[in-house]
């Protein structure tokens, strides 16, 4: 039997509730597809601070590295907001991403037909949108040196090497091959040297993928096109800061932040998590939407374990429950037949995923 180990990091706020539902669904599909997942729990964020005084204890990194993948809920909350920056929950997450060297952040954005009215954009613009943002995660201006704040002057440095661009571009082209074979590379090559290097390198990589169409677009135009006509995109490839902004913009196409999964992958490790935070305002009320986390678990099955069929089962089951009108509270005003709790939503998806 195929066996996998998954580090489970529940975190804070709604983290434990949504991770429990993802595990429920994973257990259901693993039985059906004949593989086994063993879980190892690890602490991160506020939950880790309360127990160890540190946002990321060394055991967490050890456990994460010893497993085949990491499934993560969310961290943070008002209880820990006044701690110094290096002791805050968010610092723990950044350190985990760096320790695992997960350089590629993948954010799929799919607009479900049943939820076309949940977005602030017009349904006719959104219908059929299915895109993936591939964002470079551990380079660019967020990490470049020198950086500083000196008197009335402050500066950061945007730097990329060809190797960094090459490896993220390859991820985008490989994925595009499994989708609609189109990569849109986003930069600001009309102004920035670093973007010119980005563009030149993406062109070089594209030569190895002649079956994939490549187009280049400036970030300002990309931000506009994304809401003007999102269906033109398949895979959007971009650097750290542009990807940060574009992926949040893209997330609004779907209607609720509670729907969107993400994967952060590197040469060796993979970290799978919903794009939202710990939502302390709704924690422990049984109303959080677990779909983003369950869909992140499906990405883990697909990208980390190549369990395509199990991933398909989960994705189909999510569509099915939405089609049948089951909604958690965040989506209760959009064609809801029945409003269900976090746990009921998890059970429904597990049940449908087993039946497909
Ligand atoms: P948030 O994403 O936690 O919440 C924003 C809004 O969306 C809230 O109204 C919340 O109730 C709602 N929401 C989020 N997830 C939902 C879900 N699954 N179902 C239904 N509604 C959902 O962002 P925030 O309020 O800015 O931050 C709260 C805490 O989370 C902060 O401490 C922040 O630092 C942290 N945070 C963590 C991560 C992470 O762990 N990756 C990411 C972003 C924010």
mmCIF file of C-alpha atoms and ligand atoms in Angstrom:
data_model
loop_
_atom_site.group_PDB
_atom_site.id
_atom_site.type_symbol
_atom_site.label_atom_id
_atom_site.label_comp_id
_atom_site.label_asym_id
_atom_site.label_seq_id
_atom_site.Cartn_x
_atom_site.Cartn_y
_atom_site.Cartn_z
ATOM 1 C CA UNK A 1 0.000 0.000 0.000
ATOM 2 C CA UNK A 2 1.191 3.565 -0.748
ATOM 3 C CA UNK A 3 1.969 5.375 2.506
ATOM 4 C CA UNK A 4 2.527 9.071 3.129
ATOM 5 C CA UNK A 5 3.306 11.155 6.200
ATOM 6 C CA UNK A 6 1.812 14.591 6.644
ATOM 7 C CA UNK A 7 2.847 17.192 9.227
ATOM 8 C CA UNK A 8 -0.353 18.763 10.529
ATOM 9 C CA UNK A 9 -0.010 22.315 11.734
ATOM 10 C CA UNK A 10 -3.384 23.488 12.963
ATOM 11 C CA UNK A 11 -2.292 26.873 14.317
ATOM 12 C CA UNK A 12 -4.700 29.407 15.825
ATOM 13 C CA UNK A 13 -8.255 30.727 15.543
ATOM 14 C CA UNK A 14 -10.230 28.655 13.028
ATOM 15 C CA UNK A 15 -7.051 26.678 12.141
ATOM 16 C CA UNK A 16 -7.882 23.573 14.226
ATOM 17 C CA UNK A 17 -11.515 23.462 12.998
ATOM 18 C CA UNK A 18 -10.686 23.625 9.301
ATOM 19 C CA UNK A 19 -7.736 21.217 9.507
ATOM 20 C CA UNK A 20 -9.949 18.630 11.227
ATOM 21 C CA UNK A 21 -12.310 18.769 8.245
ATOM 22 C CA UNK A 22 -9.480 18.395 5.738
ATOM 23 C CA UNK A 23 -8.266 15.306 7.610
ATOM 24 C CA UNK A 24 -11.802 13.893 7.547
ATOM 25 C CA UNK A 25 -11.877 14.266 3.752
ATOM 26 C CA UNK A 26 -8.335 12.935 3.255
ATOM 27 C CA UNK A 27 -9.181 9.863 5.323
ATOM 28 C CA UNK A 28 -12.289 9.245 3.221
ATOM 29 C CA UNK A 29 -10.490 9.450 -0.145
ATOM 30 C CA UNK A 30 -7.437 7.501 0.993
ATOM 31 C CA UNK A 31 -9.644 4.529 1.875
ATOM 32 C CA UNK A 32 -11.266 4.719 -1.570
ATOM 33 C CA UNK A 33 -8.007 5.059 -3.498
ATOM 34 C CA UNK A 34 -6.021 2.568 -1.425
ATOM 35 C CA UNK A 35 -3.328 4.659 0.230
ATOM 36 C CA UNK A 36 -2.577 5.563 3.825
ATOM 37 C CA UNK A 37 -1.688 8.865 5.454
ATOM 38 C CA UNK A 38 -0.044 9.060 8.886
ATOM 39 C CA UNK A 39 -0.203 12.463 10.596
ATOM 40 C CA UNK A 40 2.288 14.134 12.908
ATOM 41 C CA UNK A 41 1.082 17.262 14.683
ATOM 42 C CA UNK A 42 3.361 20.266 15.152
ATOM 43 C CA UNK A 43 2.958 23.664 16.815
ATOM 44 C CA UNK A 44 3.235 27.028 15.089
ATOM 45 C CA UNK A 45 2.171 30.610 15.795
ATOM 46 C CA UNK A 46 0.231 31.551 18.911
ATOM 47 C CA UNK A 47 -0.354 27.909 19.816
ATOM 48 C CA UNK A 48 3.434 27.423 19.878
ATOM 49 C CA UNK A 49 4.070 30.676 21.786
ATOM 50 C CA UNK A 50 1.645 29.613 24.525
ATOM 51 C CA UNK A 51 3.427 26.296 25.021
ATOM 52 C CA UNK A 52 7.093 27.052 24.262
ATOM 53 C CA UNK A 53 7.450 30.864 24.232
ATOM 54 C CA UNK A 54 8.581 30.726 20.563
ATOM 55 C CA UNK A 55 6.437 31.113 17.399
ATOM 56 C CA UNK A 56 8.283 28.222 15.788
ATOM 57 C CA UNK A 57 9.988 25.703 18.055
ATOM 58 C CA UNK A 58 12.816 23.687 16.421
ATOM 59 C CA UNK A 59 10.752 20.451 16.633
ATOM 60 C CA UNK A 60 8.222 21.971 14.234
ATOM 61 C CA UNK A 61 10.848 22.399 11.529
ATOM 62 C CA UNK A 62 12.156 18.889 12.234
ATOM 63 C CA UNK A 63 8.683 17.362 11.983
ATOM 64 C CA UNK A 64 7.901 19.349 8.816
ATOM 65 C CA UNK A 65 11.127 18.183 7.169
ATOM 66 C CA UNK A 66 10.654 14.582 8.240
ATOM 67 C CA UNK A 67 7.218 14.311 6.588
ATOM 68 C CA UNK A 68 6.249 14.038 2.917
ATOM 69 C CA UNK A 69 4.182 17.254 3.077
ATOM 70 C CA UNK A 70 2.884 19.901 5.465
ATOM 71 C CA UNK A 71 -0.799 20.764 5.782
ATOM 72 C CA UNK A 72 -1.285 24.041 7.578
ATOM 73 C CA UNK A 73 -4.356 25.913 8.899
ATOM 74 C CA UNK A 74 -3.601 29.516 9.894
ATOM 75 C CA UNK A 75 -1.869 31.452 12.648
ATOM 76 C CA UNK A 76 -2.239 34.712 14.526
ATOM 77 C CA UNK A 77 -4.737 36.586 16.644
ATOM 78 C CA UNK A 78 -5.144 39.600 18.931
ATOM 79 C CA UNK A 79 -3.737 37.718 21.919
ATOM 80 C CA UNK A 80 -0.239 37.814 20.375
ATOM 81 C CA UNK A 81 -0.440 41.124 18.458
ATOM 82 C CA UNK A 82 1.607 43.159 20.925
ATOM 83 C CA UNK A 83 4.636 40.899 21.039
ATOM 84 C CA UNK A 84 7.914 42.116 19.459
ATOM 85 C CA UNK A 85 8.139 41.295 15.711
ATOM 86 C CA UNK A 86 10.523 38.352 16.101
ATOM 87 C CA UNK A 87 8.213 36.719 18.660
ATOM 88 C CA UNK A 88 4.987 37.139 16.689
ATOM 89 C CA UNK A 89 3.069 34.227 15.116
ATOM 90 C CA UNK A 90 3.660 35.533 11.554
ATOM 91 C CA UNK A 91 7.437 35.348 12.082
ATOM 92 C CA UNK A 92 7.009 31.640 12.755
ATOM 93 C CA UNK A 93 5.292 31.115 9.401
ATOM 94 C CA UNK A 94 7.905 33.099 7.435
ATOM 95 C CA UNK A 95 10.643 31.042 9.108
ATOM 96 C CA UNK A 96 8.875 27.812 8.229
ATOM 97 C CA UNK A 97 8.554 28.801 4.542
ATOM 98 C CA UNK A 98 12.226 29.773 4.435
ATOM 99 C CA UNK A 99 13.346 26.586 6.240
ATOM 100 C CA UNK A 100 11.449 24.459 3.724
ATOM 101 C CA UNK A 101 12.760 26.579 0.801
ATOM 102 C CA UNK A 102 9.347 26.681 -0.784
ATOM 103 C CA UNK A 103 10.045 29.127 -3.580
ATOM 104 C CA UNK A 104 6.888 28.672 -5.658
ATOM 105 C CA UNK A 105 3.510 29.753 -4.387
ATOM 106 C CA UNK A 106 0.599 28.410 -6.415
ATOM 107 C CA UNK A 107 -2.841 29.926 -6.061
ATOM 108 C CA UNK A 108 -5.572 28.542 -8.261
ATOM 109 C CA UNK A 109 -8.645 30.699 -8.715
ATOM 110 C CA UNK A 110 -11.701 28.961 -9.957
ATOM 111 C CA UNK A 111 -15.085 30.582 -10.130
ATOM 112 C CA UNK A 112 -17.810 28.100 -9.297
ATOM 113 C CA UNK A 113 -20.952 28.555 -11.421
ATOM 114 C CA UNK A 114 -23.104 28.204 -8.313
ATOM 115 C CA UNK A 115 -21.356 31.162 -6.695
ATOM 116 C CA UNK A 116 -21.230 33.548 -9.639
ATOM 117 C CA UNK A 117 -23.313 36.021 -7.653
ATOM 118 C CA UNK A 118 -21.007 35.937 -4.652
ATOM 119 C CA UNK A 119 -18.352 38.115 -6.313
ATOM 120 C CA UNK A 120 -18.542 41.881 -6.594
ATOM 121 C CA UNK A 121 -17.833 41.487 -10.338
ATOM 122 C CA UNK A 122 -20.463 40.783 -12.985
ATOM 123 C CA UNK A 123 -21.299 37.074 -13.475
ATOM 124 C CA UNK A 124 -20.884 37.340 -17.274
ATOM 125 C CA UNK A 125 -17.283 38.518 -16.808
ATOM 126 C CA UNK A 126 -16.480 35.747 -14.347
ATOM 127 C CA UNK A 127 -18.215 32.682 -15.724
ATOM 128 C CA UNK A 128 -15.695 29.980 -16.576
ATOM 129 C CA UNK A 129 -12.697 31.689 -14.949
ATOM 130 C CA UNK A 130 -10.041 29.126 -14.066
ATOM 131 C CA UNK A 131 -6.551 30.482 -13.578
ATOM 132 C CA UNK A 132 -3.465 29.804 -11.511
ATOM 133 C CA UNK A 133 -1.077 32.400 -10.123
ATOM 134 C CA UNK A 134 2.506 31.122 -9.804
ATOM 135 C CA UNK A 135 4.331 33.551 -7.526
ATOM 136 C CA UNK A 136 8.024 33.509 -6.624
ATOM 137 C CA UNK A 137 7.987 33.402 -2.825
ATOM 138 C CA UNK A 138 11.435 33.666 -1.278
ATOM 139 C CA UNK A 139 13.257 36.253 -3.413
ATOM 140 C CA UNK A 140 12.696 39.715 -4.886
ATOM 141 C CA UNK A 141 12.196 42.946 -3.006
ATOM 142 C CA UNK A 142 10.957 41.322 0.221
ATOM 143 C CA UNK A 143 14.338 39.702 0.765
ATOM 144 C CA UNK A 144 16.835 41.814 -1.239
ATOM 145 C CA UNK A 145 19.793 43.523 0.439
ATOM 146 C CA UNK A 146 20.578 46.268 1.236
ATOM 147 C CA UNK A 147 17.438 47.439 2.970
ATOM 148 C CA UNK A 148 17.089 50.080 5.605
ATOM 149 C CA UNK A 149 15.288 52.975 7.242
ATOM 150 C CA UNK A 150 17.674 55.823 8.052
ATOM 151 C CA UNK A 151 16.292 59.146 9.198
ATOM 152 C CA UNK A 152 14.176 60.554 6.392
ATOM 153 C CA UNK A 153 15.361 57.986 3.839
ATOM 154 C CA UNK A 154 14.347 54.332 3.463
ATOM 155 C CA UNK A 155 15.139 51.769 0.772
ATOM 156 C CA UNK A 156 14.688 48.167 -0.352
ATOM 157 C CA UNK A 157 16.370 46.265 -3.142
ATOM 158 C CA UNK A 158 14.617 44.237 -5.797
ATOM 159 C CA UNK A 159 17.004 41.576 -6.951
ATOM 160 C CA UNK A 160 16.593 38.341 -8.897
ATOM 161 C CA UNK A 161 19.194 36.003 -10.307
ATOM 162 C CA UNK A 162 18.707 34.024 -13.509
ATOM 163 C CA UNK A 163 18.694 30.803 -11.470
ATOM 164 C CA UNK A 164 15.857 32.065 -9.292
ATOM 165 C CA UNK A 165 13.796 33.096 -12.301
ATOM 166 C CA UNK A 166 14.566 29.897 -14.192
ATOM 167 C CA UNK A 167 13.340 27.603 -11.414
ATOM 168 C CA UNK A 168 10.043 29.438 -10.891
ATOM 169 C CA UNK A 169 9.490 29.725 -14.659
ATOM 170 C CA UNK A 170 9.959 25.969 -15.034
ATOM 171 C CA UNK A 171 7.278 25.363 -12.391
ATOM 172 C CA UNK A 172 4.879 27.602 -14.330
ATOM 173 C CA UNK A 173 5.575 25.941 -17.706
ATOM 174 C CA UNK A 174 5.327 22.416 -16.285
ATOM 175 C CA UNK A 175 1.941 23.198 -14.745
ATOM 176 C CA UNK A 176 0.742 24.972 -17.887
ATOM 177 C CA UNK A 177 1.393 21.736 -19.771
ATOM 178 C CA UNK A 178 -1.170 20.027 -17.552
ATOM 179 C CA UNK A 179 -3.650 22.875 -18.031
ATOM 180 C CA UNK A 180 -4.391 25.030 -21.070
ATOM 181 C CA UNK A 181 -0.767 25.519 -22.201
ATOM 182 C CA UNK A 182 -0.565 29.257 -21.776
ATOM 183 C CA UNK A 183 1.797 31.232 -19.527
ATOM 184 C CA UNK A 184 1.410 34.967 -18.978
ATOM 185 C CA UNK A 185 4.575 36.369 -17.427
ATOM 186 C CA UNK A 186 4.021 39.596 -15.495
ATOM 187 C CA UNK A 187 6.798 42.155 -15.002
ATOM 188 C CA UNK A 188 7.678 45.835 -15.314
ATOM 189 C CA UNK A 189 10.381 45.461 -17.946
ATOM 190 C CA UNK A 190 9.677 48.909 -19.393
ATOM 191 C CA UNK A 191 11.097 50.459 -16.209
ATOM 192 C CA UNK A 192 13.051 47.917 -14.134
ATOM 193 C CA UNK A 193 16.317 46.144 -15.044
ATOM 194 C CA UNK A 194 15.391 43.293 -12.744
ATOM 195 C CA UNK A 195 12.236 42.808 -14.808
ATOM 196 C CA UNK A 196 14.262 42.789 -18.034
ATOM 197 C CA UNK A 197 16.349 39.941 -16.623
ATOM 198 C CA UNK A 198 13.118 38.231 -15.589
ATOM 199 C CA UNK A 199 11.718 38.575 -19.121
ATOM 200 C CA UNK A 200 14.935 37.436 -20.860
ATOM 201 C CA UNK A 201 15.163 34.386 -18.606
ATOM 202 C CA UNK A 202 11.518 33.421 -19.047
ATOM 203 C CA UNK A 203 12.083 33.635 -22.837
ATOM 204 C CA UNK A 204 15.027 31.250 -22.509
ATOM 205 C CA UNK A 205 13.032 28.753 -20.443
ATOM 206 C CA UNK A 206 10.137 28.986 -22.910
ATOM 207 C CA UNK A 207 12.379 27.481 -25.617
ATOM 208 C CA UNK A 208 12.195 24.169 -23.708
ATOM 209 C CA UNK A 209 8.376 24.337 -23.784
ATOM 210 C CA UNK A 210 7.426 25.058 -27.374
ATOM 211 C CA UNK A 211 4.014 23.483 -26.811
ATOM 212 C CA UNK A 212 3.173 26.229 -24.294
ATOM 213 C CA UNK A 213 2.185 29.711 -25.441
ATOM 214 C CA UNK A 214 4.031 32.542 -23.684
ATOM 215 C CA UNK A 215 2.972 36.155 -23.432
ATOM 216 C CA UNK A 216 4.473 39.037 -21.437
ATOM 217 C CA UNK A 217 2.414 41.709 -19.802
ATOM 218 C CA UNK A 218 3.263 44.659 -17.551
ATOM 219 C CA UNK A 219 2.041 44.505 -13.963
ATOM 220 C CA UNK A 220 -0.171 47.592 -14.258
ATOM 221 C CA UNK A 221 -1.915 46.153 -17.311
ATOM 222 C CA UNK A 222 -2.180 42.728 -15.609
ATOM 223 C CA UNK A 223 -3.977 44.257 -12.622
ATOM 224 C CA UNK A 224 -6.463 45.829 -15.007
ATOM 225 C CA UNK A 225 -6.915 42.799 -17.295
ATOM 226 C CA UNK A 226 -7.536 40.511 -14.335
ATOM 227 C CA UNK A 227 -10.810 42.200 -13.541
ATOM 228 C CA UNK A 228 -11.641 43.242 -17.119
ATOM 229 C CA UNK A 229 -11.439 39.761 -18.601
ATOM 230 C CA UNK A 230 -10.103 37.092 -16.205
ATOM 231 C CA UNK A 231 -10.854 34.243 -18.638
ATOM 232 C CA UNK A 232 -7.929 35.256 -20.875
ATOM 233 C CA UNK A 233 -5.516 33.846 -18.260
ATOM 234 C CA UNK A 234 -4.390 30.286 -17.681
ATOM 235 C CA UNK A 235 -1.092 30.394 -15.731
ATOM 236 C CA UNK A 236 0.144 33.773 -14.472
ATOM 237 C CA UNK A 237 3.869 33.728 -13.683
ATOM 238 C CA UNK A 238 5.263 36.530 -11.578
ATOM 239 C CA UNK A 239 7.715 37.670 -8.912
ATOM 240 C CA UNK A 240 7.189 38.081 -5.203
ATOM 241 C CA UNK A 241 5.718 41.560 -4.778
ATOM 242 C CA UNK A 242 3.681 41.605 -8.021
ATOM 243 C CA UNK A 243 2.387 38.120 -7.196
ATOM 244 C CA UNK A 244 1.434 39.145 -3.695
ATOM 245 C CA UNK A 245 -0.795 41.901 -5.006
ATOM 246 C CA UNK A 246 -2.166 40.087 -8.066
ATOM 247 C CA UNK A 247 -3.047 36.916 -6.169
ATOM 248 C CA UNK A 248 -5.099 38.848 -3.621
ATOM 249 C CA UNK A 249 -6.827 40.684 -6.441
ATOM 250 C CA UNK A 250 -7.482 37.363 -8.190
ATOM 251 C CA UNK A 251 -8.888 35.848 -5.007
ATOM 252 C CA UNK A 252 -11.770 38.299 -5.078
ATOM 253 C CA UNK A 253 -12.985 36.811 -8.368
ATOM 254 C CA UNK A 254 -14.244 33.783 -6.466
ATOM 255 C CA UNK A 255 -16.431 35.570 -3.948
ATOM 256 C CA UNK A 256 -15.195 34.275 -0.598
ATOM 257 C CA UNK A 257 -11.754 34.062 0.881
ATOM 258 C CA UNK A 258 -12.928 30.848 2.517
ATOM 259 C CA UNK A 259 -12.799 29.028 -0.846
ATOM 260 C CA UNK A 260 -9.231 29.532 -1.995
ATOM 261 C CA UNK A 261 -6.425 27.036 -1.506
ATOM 262 C CA UNK A 262 -2.701 27.423 -2.023
ATOM 263 C CA UNK A 263 0.433 25.359 -2.323
ATOM 264 C CA UNK A 264 3.979 26.478 -1.667
ATOM 265 C CA UNK A 265 6.469 24.114 -3.195
ATOM 266 C CA UNK A 266 10.234 23.810 -3.503
ATOM 267 C CA UNK A 267 12.750 21.256 -4.751
ATOM 268 C CA UNK A 268 12.004 18.992 -1.823
ATOM 269 C CA UNK A 269 9.188 20.177 0.424
ATOM 270 C CA UNK A 270 5.594 21.291 0.017
ATOM 271 C CA UNK A 271 3.419 23.408 2.296
ATOM 272 C CA UNK A 272 -0.331 23.449 1.660
ATOM 273 C CA UNK A 273 -2.596 26.046 3.232
ATOM 274 C CA UNK A 274 -5.736 28.129 2.675
ATOM 275 C CA UNK A 275 -5.020 31.702 1.607
ATOM 276 C CA UNK A 276 -7.006 33.188 4.481
ATOM 277 C CA UNK A 277 -5.860 33.889 8.028
ATOM 278 C CA UNK A 278 -6.989 32.567 11.402
ATOM 279 C CA UNK A 279 -10.261 34.559 11.410
ATOM 280 C CA UNK A 280 -10.344 35.085 15.195
ATOM 281 C CA UNK A 281 -13.715 36.855 14.812
ATOM 282 C CA UNK A 282 -15.436 33.575 13.936
ATOM 283 C CA UNK A 283 -13.235 31.024 15.731
ATOM 284 C CA UNK A 284 -14.865 28.221 17.747
ATOM 285 C CA UNK A 285 -18.343 29.004 16.456
ATOM 286 C CA UNK A 286 -18.531 26.205 13.893
ATOM 287 C CA UNK A 287 -19.165 28.671 11.051
ATOM 288 C CA UNK A 288 -15.782 28.813 9.263
ATOM 289 C CA UNK A 289 -15.746 27.648 5.672
ATOM 290 C CA UNK A 290 -13.408 24.619 5.460
ATOM 291 C CA UNK A 291 -13.404 24.462 1.623
ATOM 292 C CA UNK A 292 -10.136 26.411 1.128
ATOM 293 C CA UNK A 293 -8.322 23.985 3.427
ATOM 294 C CA UNK A 294 -9.950 20.906 1.943
ATOM 295 C CA UNK A 295 -9.006 22.140 -1.551
ATOM 296 C CA UNK A 296 -5.434 22.719 -0.277
ATOM 297 C CA UNK A 297 -5.387 19.068 0.809
ATOM 298 C CA UNK A 298 -6.452 18.133 -2.740
ATOM 299 C CA UNK A 299 -3.514 20.166 -4.102
ATOM 300 C CA UNK A 300 -1.229 18.258 -1.729
ATOM 301 C CA UNK A 301 -2.481 14.953 -3.115
ATOM 302 C CA UNK A 302 -1.936 16.138 -6.680
ATOM 303 C CA UNK A 303 1.387 17.983 -6.454
ATOM 304 C CA UNK A 304 3.162 16.143 -3.662
ATOM 305 C CA UNK A 305 1.877 12.581 -3.934
ATOM 306 C CA UNK A 306 0.692 12.427 -7.576
ATOM 307 C CA UNK A 307 -2.611 10.999 -6.299
ATOM 308 C CA UNK A 308 -4.528 12.618 -9.148
ATOM 309 C CA UNK A 309 -7.672 10.542 -8.765
ATOM 310 C CA UNK A 310 -8.027 11.273 -5.073
ATOM 311 C CA UNK A 311 -7.493 14.992 -5.760
ATOM 312 C CA UNK A 312 -10.152 14.884 -8.499
ATOM 313 C CA UNK A 313 -12.577 13.218 -6.118
ATOM 314 C CA UNK A 314 -12.203 16.064 -3.623
ATOM 315 C CA UNK A 315 -12.499 18.794 -6.234
ATOM 316 C CA UNK A 316 -15.589 17.178 -7.763
ATOM 317 C CA UNK A 317 -17.131 16.758 -4.299
ATOM 318 C CA UNK A 318 -16.631 20.455 -3.527
ATOM 319 C CA UNK A 319 -18.413 21.374 -6.764
ATOM 320 C CA UNK A 320 -21.191 18.921 -5.956
ATOM 321 C CA UNK A 321 -21.962 20.287 -2.469
ATOM 322 C CA UNK A 322 -22.025 23.819 -3.812
ATOM 323 C CA UNK A 323 -24.266 22.739 -6.666
ATOM 324 C CA UNK A 324 -26.675 21.153 -4.211
ATOM 325 C CA UNK A 325 -26.920 24.425 -2.322
ATOM 326 C CA UNK A 326 -25.014 23.658 0.872
ATOM 327 C CA UNK A 327 -23.332 26.793 2.178
ATOM 328 C CA UNK A 328 -21.381 27.802 5.258
ATOM 329 C CA UNK A 329 -22.389 31.112 6.801
ATOM 330 C CA UNK A 330 -19.986 33.260 4.706
ATOM 331 C CA UNK A 331 -21.876 32.229 1.566
ATOM 332 C CA UNK A 332 -25.339 31.887 3.077
ATOM 333 C CA UNK A 333 -26.824 34.719 1.017
ATOM 334 C CA UNK A 334 -25.847 33.148 -2.322
ATOM 335 C CA UNK A 335 -28.403 30.589 -3.500
ATOM 336 C CA UNK A 336 -28.251 28.605 -0.255
ATOM 337 C CA UNK A 337 -30.543 25.620 0.082
ATOM 338 C CA UNK A 338 -29.176 24.805 3.506
ATOM 339 C CA UNK A 339 -26.708 26.598 5.764
ATOM 340 C CA UNK A 340 -24.357 24.089 7.357
ATOM 341 C CA UNK A 341 -21.658 24.147 10.030
ATOM 342 C CA UNK A 342 -17.934 23.736 9.404
ATOM 343 C CA UNK A 343 -18.108 20.108 10.449
ATOM 344 C CA UNK A 344 -21.225 19.349 8.406
ATOM 345 C CA UNK A 345 -19.571 20.828 5.317
ATOM 346 C CA UNK A 346 -16.517 18.616 5.881
ATOM 347 C CA UNK A 347 -18.704 15.524 6.309
ATOM 348 C CA UNK A 348 -20.689 16.283 3.139
ATOM 349 C CA UNK A 349 -17.531 16.696 1.064
ATOM 350 C CA UNK A 350 -16.056 13.494 2.565
ATOM 351 C CA UNK A 351 -19.266 11.637 1.752
ATOM 352 C CA UNK A 352 -19.488 12.881 -1.865
ATOM 353 C CA UNK A 353 -15.772 12.325 -2.423
ATOM 354 C CA UNK A 354 -16.246 8.678 -1.404
ATOM 355 C CA UNK A 355 -19.226 8.202 -3.708
ATOM 356 C CA UNK A 356 -17.709 9.550 -6.938
HETATM 357 P P1 LIG B 1 -8.479 36.654 7.906
HETATM 358 O O1 LIG B 1 -8.232 36.036 6.582
HETATM 359 O O2 LIG B 1 -8.210 35.795 9.101
HETATM 360 O O3 LIG B 1 -9.993 37.151 7.987
HETATM 361 C C1 LIG B 1 -10.524 38.142 7.107
HETATM 362 C C2 LIG B 1 -12.059 38.021 7.093
HETATM 363 O O4 LIG B 1 -12.413 36.849 6.374
HETATM 364 C C3 LIG B 1 -12.667 37.860 8.476
HETATM 365 O O5 LIG B 1 -13.902 38.541 8.517
HETATM 366 C C4 LIG B 1 -12.888 36.381 8.622
HETATM 367 O O6 LIG B 1 -13.950 36.036 9.487
HETATM 368 C C5 LIG B 1 -13.169 35.967 7.180
HETATM 369 N N1 LIG B 1 -12.707 34.598 6.914
HETATM 370 C C6 LIG B 1 -11.413 34.185 6.783
HETATM 371 N N2 LIG B 1 -11.366 32.882 6.589
HETATM 372 C C7 LIG B 1 -12.642 32.427 6.560
HETATM 373 C C8 LIG B 1 -13.234 31.154 6.404
HETATM 374 N N3 LIG B 1 -12.500 30.058 6.200
HETATM 375 N N4 LIG B 1 -14.576 31.063 6.475
HETATM 376 C C9 LIG B 1 -15.331 32.155 6.655
HETATM 377 N N5 LIG B 1 -14.835 33.390 6.807
HETATM 378 C C10 LIG B 1 -13.495 33.529 6.770
HETATM 379 O O7 LIG B 1 -7.600 37.979 7.946
HETATM 380 P P2 LIG B 1 -7.390 39.033 9.124
HETATM 381 O O8 LIG B 1 -8.663 39.206 9.880
HETATM 382 O O9 LIG B 1 -6.731 40.167 8.496
HETATM 383 O O10 LIG B 1 -6.325 38.345 10.083
HETATM 384 C C11 LIG B 1 -6.643 37.585 11.249
HETATM 385 C C12 LIG B 1 -5.365 36.972 11.793
HETATM 386 O O11 LIG B 1 -4.860 36.030 10.821
HETATM 387 C C13 LIG B 1 -4.228 37.969 12.012
HETATM 388 O O12 LIG B 1 -3.566 37.630 13.199
HETATM 389 C C14 LIG B 1 -3.334 37.799 10.800
HETATM 390 O O13 LIG B 1 -1.991 38.122 11.068
HETATM 391 C C15 LIG B 1 -3.486 36.313 10.560
HETATM 392 N N6 LIG B 1 -3.177 35.871 9.182
HETATM 393 C C16 LIG B 1 -2.612 34.655 9.070
HETATM 394 C C17 LIG B 1 -2.366 34.148 7.809
HETATM 395 C C18 LIG B 1 -1.800 32.775 7.727
HETATM 396 O O14 LIG B 1 -1.765 32.065 8.718
HETATM 397 N N7 LIG B 1 -1.380 32.324 6.545
HETATM 398 C C19 LIG B 1 -2.727 34.870 6.668
HETATM 399 C C20 LIG B 1 -3.343 36.097 6.816
HETATM 400 C C21 LIG B 1 -3.582 36.597 8.094
#
